[in-house]
Structure formats: structure tokens, C-alpha cells
């Protein structure tokens, strides 16, 4: 990807589409820092901050946390020096109000969205993908019972950790609510970014390396 200003790449797609996995790969491939509002909110819940206490029940039910809370945690993180070289936004924006707030924030900083990539998948397959996923408790590397097992069973490929965790909201009932929230509130952002001329769509039903390659091609086209 060639670029002059720091890149702001948005990954759109329902839960399970592979946004987190691909965002981590963009970090490796292009040095773009993964900025996941889900991770930021889970950290706030774990620390018991006021934002975390307000978000906890909504997250457990698979709904969307209020724009005010999400924007506050995002702005906080955007102020950190490591994001200055470019970011991949994973799970943000999720509503029209968040997309408009992001545009305003970037305009203030003399930046704009470089690319928004929609990871296109079938809902039915998402339930299976989500049900099998886990992450290393030490470094956050993502795994899947079927699609991405560690090379040595029970040992993280990246850091050698042995403790794997599953997300509390990856239960089938909650996944259904999360998919509904995606279709009702987030999918309309595909048209929003299409109108800005920064949207590309990729088929995200393939393997992780296939999706990684398709994403690289699409970012090269958008930023060429
Ligand atoms: P994720 O890790 O992106 O799947 O997010 C997990 C949960 O955090 C979601 O189901 C929402 O409850 C909440 N969340 C994450 N990002 C946002 C956002 N941008 N807007 C509202 N809620 C969010």
C-alpha cells in the first residue's frame, strides 16, 4: 500500500467475518495499528471504569454500546502516540453517528478515511466461525477450533502461552443479537463509504490467507 498521510482503514463486516484477524495481519504487513473498540470496551469492563460499567450489560446482550461511550474510549486511544502512523479500525464505526463523528475527528486532524473494506460473508457461516474461536490470554493471538489451530496443541504460536479464552458474548443467542445489530445499524455504512468513493468489497468466505491476499489487493487499488 503506498500512501503519504497516515492511513485510516476501516474494516466493515458482521461479527465473525474476520475483522480482528485481518486487522492484526495489516499490523504485520503495513504497520497499521489495530484499533478495536470491542477490545477497548472489554478492557474498560475488566478494569471496572465508569464506561466499562455502563457498557457491560449491553455487550453481554449483544447490543450496541452508546455512541457517547464508544467515541470517548476511541478518542482516548487515538490520542496515543503509536497510532500516528496509521490505523485499522476494527468494529468501528458501527452507526451512522459514529461514522460522522469519525469524519469530523479526522477532518480536524487534516486526515480522512483512506479505505473502507466490507468483508462479505453469509450469516449462517458466521455462527460456526464464532462458536469455534478463542484467543491466547497472554498475547491476544486469535485461533479457531477448525480453521486456525496452533501448530502445537495448547500452545500459542506467537508467545508460547498455554491459556486460551473464549469471549462471553460468543454464545449462539448473543451472536444472533449481534448479527441483528450489524444488519440494522452497521450495514448501512457500506453505502455511506461507497458515496465517499472509498469502499471496496471482498469475499470473506475463504481461508484466512485468501482473505489476507484479497484485502492486500483491494487496499493497493484504493491507495494506488
Ligand atoms: P466486537 O469485539 O467488535 O465484536 O465488539 C463486542 C461488543 O462491543 C459489541 O457486540 C458491542 O456490544 C460493543 N461494541 C464494540 N464496538 C462498538 C461500537 N463501535 N459501537 C457500539 N458498540 C460496540
Short mmCIF file of C-alpha atoms in Angstrom, two decimals, residues 4-203:
data_model
loop_
_atom_site.label_atom_id
_atom_site.label_comp_id
_atom_site.label_asym_id
_atom_site.label_seq_id
_atom_site.Cartn_x
_atom_site.Cartn_y
_atom_site.Cartn_z
CA UNK A 4 1.60 9.85 2.11
CA UNK A 5 -0.75 10.73 5.02
CA UNK A 6 -1.25 8.21 7.87
CA UNK A 7 -3.73 5.63 6.62
CA UNK A 8 -7.11 5.12 8.24
CA UNK A 9 -8.51 1.79 7.10
CA UNK A 10 -11.98 0.69 8.22
CA UNK A 11 -12.97 -2.96 8.25
CA UNK A 12 -16.72 -3.46 7.98
CA UNK A 13 -18.44 -6.80 8.36
CA UNK A 14 -20.63 -8.79 10.73
CA UNK A 15 -19.26 -10.49 13.85
CA UNK A 16 -17.15 -13.46 12.74
CA UNK A 17 -16.25 -12.00 9.33
CA UNK A 18 -12.58 -11.92 10.34
CA UNK A 19 -12.09 -8.21 11.04
CA UNK A 20 -9.88 -8.79 14.07
CA UNK A 21 -7.77 -11.47 12.38
CA UNK A 22 -7.23 -9.35 9.29
CA UNK A 23 -6.58 -6.18 11.31
CA UNK A 24 -3.77 -8.00 13.12
CA UNK A 25 -2.36 -9.04 9.76
CA UNK A 26 -2.50 -5.47 8.46
CA UNK A 27 -0.48 -4.55 11.53
CA UNK A 28 2.18 -7.08 10.46
CA UNK A 29 2.00 -6.25 6.74
CA UNK A 30 1.67 -2.47 6.81
CA UNK A 31 2.37 -1.34 10.38
CA UNK A 32 -1.21 -0.12 10.80
CA UNK A 33 -2.16 -0.26 14.46
CA UNK A 34 -5.25 -2.36 15.14
CA UNK A 35 -7.79 -0.29 16.96
CA UNK A 36 -10.70 -2.41 18.11
CA UNK A 37 -13.48 -0.68 20.03
CA UNK A 38 -14.61 -4.13 21.21
CA UNK A 39 -11.17 -4.73 22.77
CA UNK A 40 -11.14 -1.23 24.28
CA UNK A 41 -14.60 -1.78 25.77
CA UNK A 42 -13.71 -5.26 27.10
CA UNK A 43 -10.63 -3.72 28.76
CA UNK A 44 -12.84 -1.00 30.29
CA UNK A 45 -15.27 -3.66 31.58
CA UNK A 46 -12.37 -5.67 33.06
CA UNK A 47 -10.97 -2.58 34.79
CA UNK A 48 -14.44 -1.59 36.05
CA UNK A 49 -14.18 2.00 34.76
CA UNK A 50 -17.41 4.07 34.55
CA UNK A 51 -17.51 3.43 30.77
CA UNK A 52 -16.97 -0.27 31.35
CA UNK A 53 -19.71 -0.47 33.98
CA UNK A 54 -22.14 1.29 31.62
CA UNK A 55 -21.21 -0.95 28.66
CA UNK A 56 -21.14 -4.36 30.37
CA UNK A 57 -24.83 -5.36 30.24
CA UNK A 58 -25.30 -4.11 26.67
CA UNK A 59 -22.29 -6.09 25.49
CA UNK A 60 -23.47 -9.23 27.26
CA UNK A 61 -26.82 -8.90 25.47
CA UNK A 62 -25.15 -8.41 22.06
CA UNK A 63 -26.44 -4.86 21.60
CA UNK A 64 -24.53 -1.74 20.65
CA UNK A 65 -22.95 0.40 23.35
CA UNK A 66 -23.98 4.07 23.19
CA UNK A 67 -22.17 6.27 20.71
CA UNK A 68 -21.00 8.61 23.50
CA UNK A 69 -19.20 5.86 25.39
CA UNK A 70 -17.67 4.32 22.29
CA UNK A 71 -16.47 7.68 20.99
CA UNK A 72 -14.94 8.55 24.35
CA UNK A 73 -12.88 5.32 24.50
CA UNK A 74 -11.90 5.66 20.85
CA UNK A 75 -10.77 9.31 21.17
CA UNK A 76 -8.74 8.40 24.22
CA UNK A 77 -6.93 5.68 22.29
CA UNK A 78 -6.48 7.86 19.17
CA UNK A 79 -4.50 10.31 21.33
CA UNK A 80 -1.78 7.69 21.97
CA UNK A 81 1.42 8.34 20.01
CA UNK A 82 1.63 4.83 18.47
CA UNK A 83 -1.44 5.40 16.28
CA UNK A 84 0.18 8.32 14.44
CA UNK A 85 1.49 6.10 11.63
CA UNK A 86 -1.91 4.79 10.64
CA UNK A 87 -4.66 2.60 12.00
CA UNK A 88 -7.07 -0.14 11.09
CA UNK A 89 -10.42 0.45 12.73
CA UNK A 90 -11.88 -2.92 13.67
CA UNK A 91 -15.50 -2.78 14.80
CA UNK A 92 -15.77 0.99 14.47
CA UNK A 93 -17.77 2.84 13.22
CA UNK A 94 -20.91 0.80 13.79
CA UNK A 95 -23.55 3.51 13.43
CA UNK A 96 -24.08 6.48 11.13
CA UNK A 97 -23.49 8.86 14.08
CA UNK A 98 -20.12 7.18 14.77
CA UNK A 99 -19.13 7.44 11.09
CA UNK A 100 -19.97 11.15 11.07
CA UNK A 101 -18.09 11.70 14.33
CA UNK A 102 -15.06 9.91 12.87
CA UNK A 103 -15.17 12.11 9.76
CA UNK A 104 -15.25 15.21 12.00
CA UNK A 105 -12.35 13.93 14.11
CA UNK A 106 -10.25 13.17 11.04
CA UNK A 107 -11.08 16.49 9.35
CA UNK A 108 -9.88 18.28 12.47
CA UNK A 109 -6.57 16.42 12.16
CA UNK A 110 -6.31 17.11 8.40
CA UNK A 111 -6.94 13.43 7.62
CA UNK A 112 -9.64 11.34 6.02
CA UNK A 113 -10.69 7.73 5.68
CA UNK A 114 -8.24 6.03 3.30
CA UNK A 115 -10.28 2.91 2.65
CA UNK A 116 -13.35 1.13 3.98
CA UNK A 117 -13.40 -2.57 3.18
CA UNK A 118 -16.56 -4.59 3.54
CA UNK A 119 -15.84 -8.24 4.40
CA UNK A 120 -18.76 -10.03 2.77
CA UNK A 121 -19.96 -13.29 4.32
CA UNK A 122 -23.07 -15.44 4.94
CA UNK A 123 -24.76 -15.06 8.31
CA UNK A 124 -25.20 -18.82 8.71
CA UNK A 125 -21.45 -19.45 8.39
CA UNK A 126 -20.74 -16.74 10.93
CA UNK A 127 -22.40 -18.64 13.73
CA UNK A 128 -20.00 -21.58 13.16
CA UNK A 129 -16.97 -19.33 12.88
CA UNK A 130 -17.78 -17.53 16.08
CA UNK A 131 -18.60 -20.67 18.06
CA UNK A 132 -15.10 -22.09 17.41
CA UNK A 133 -12.95 -19.11 18.18
CA UNK A 134 -10.59 -18.45 21.07
CA UNK A 135 -7.67 -16.15 21.83
CA UNK A 136 -4.40 -16.52 23.71
CA UNK A 137 -4.94 -14.96 27.13
CA UNK A 138 -1.36 -13.64 27.17
CA UNK A 139 -0.90 -12.00 23.74
CA UNK A 140 -4.38 -11.94 22.19
CA UNK A 141 -3.48 -14.04 19.12
CA UNK A 142 -6.70 -15.46 17.65
CA UNK A 143 -7.36 -19.16 17.00
CA UNK A 144 -10.21 -21.31 15.72
CA UNK A 145 -11.07 -24.91 16.57
CA UNK A 146 -11.39 -25.76 12.85
CA UNK A 147 -9.81 -23.01 10.78
CA UNK A 148 -6.70 -21.95 12.70
CA UNK A 149 -5.30 -24.30 15.32
CA UNK A 150 -1.94 -23.63 16.97
CA UNK A 151 0.97 -25.62 15.46
CA UNK A 152 1.45 -27.37 18.84
CA UNK A 153 -1.88 -28.14 20.50
CA UNK A 154 -2.46 -25.98 23.57
CA UNK A 155 0.50 -23.66 22.89
CA UNK A 156 0.23 -20.19 21.36
CA UNK A 157 2.29 -19.93 18.12
CA UNK A 158 3.14 -16.34 18.87
CA UNK A 159 4.10 -16.19 22.55
CA UNK A 160 4.13 -19.81 23.77
CA UNK A 161 1.27 -19.13 26.21
CA UNK A 162 -0.93 -22.03 27.33
CA UNK A 163 -4.04 -20.22 28.48
CA UNK A 164 -6.77 -19.70 25.85
CA UNK A 165 -10.01 -17.85 26.42
CA UNK A 166 -13.38 -17.56 24.71
CA UNK A 167 -15.48 -14.42 24.62
CA UNK A 168 -18.55 -14.32 26.86
CA UNK A 169 -20.64 -12.88 24.01
CA UNK A 170 -19.75 -15.67 21.54
CA UNK A 171 -22.74 -17.77 22.72
CA UNK A 172 -25.31 -18.62 19.99
CA UNK A 173 -28.13 -16.43 21.46
CA UNK A 174 -25.88 -13.41 21.78
CA UNK A 175 -24.41 -13.93 18.31
CA UNK A 176 -27.93 -13.69 16.88
CA UNK A 177 -28.46 -10.30 18.55
CA UNK A 178 -25.03 -9.12 17.36
CA UNK A 179 -25.86 -10.10 13.76
CA UNK A 180 -29.17 -8.25 14.00
CA UNK A 181 -27.43 -5.14 15.32
CA UNK A 182 -24.98 -5.37 12.43
CA UNK A 183 -27.68 -5.56 9.77
CA UNK A 184 -29.86 -2.85 11.30
CA UNK A 185 -27.21 -0.30 12.24
CA UNK A 186 -23.83 -1.04 10.68
CA UNK A 187 -24.55 -2.47 7.20
CA UNK A 188 -25.95 0.92 6.04
CA UNK A 189 -22.40 2.29 6.43
CA UNK A 190 -21.42 0.31 3.32
CA UNK A 191 -23.46 2.79 1.26
CA UNK A 192 -22.08 5.69 3.33
CA UNK A 193 -18.49 4.85 2.36
CA UNK A 194 -19.47 3.94 -1.18
CA UNK A 195 -20.79 7.50 -1.56
CA UNK A 196 -17.40 8.79 -0.31
CA UNK A 197 -15.66 6.75 -3.02
CA UNK A 198 -13.50 4.78 -0.56
CA UNK A 199 -15.40 1.48 -0.38
CA UNK A 200 -14.27 -1.89 -1.62
CA UNK A 201 -15.92 -5.24 -1.05
CA UNK A 202 -14.12 -8.53 -0.66
CA UNK A 203 -15.39 -12.07 -0.45
#
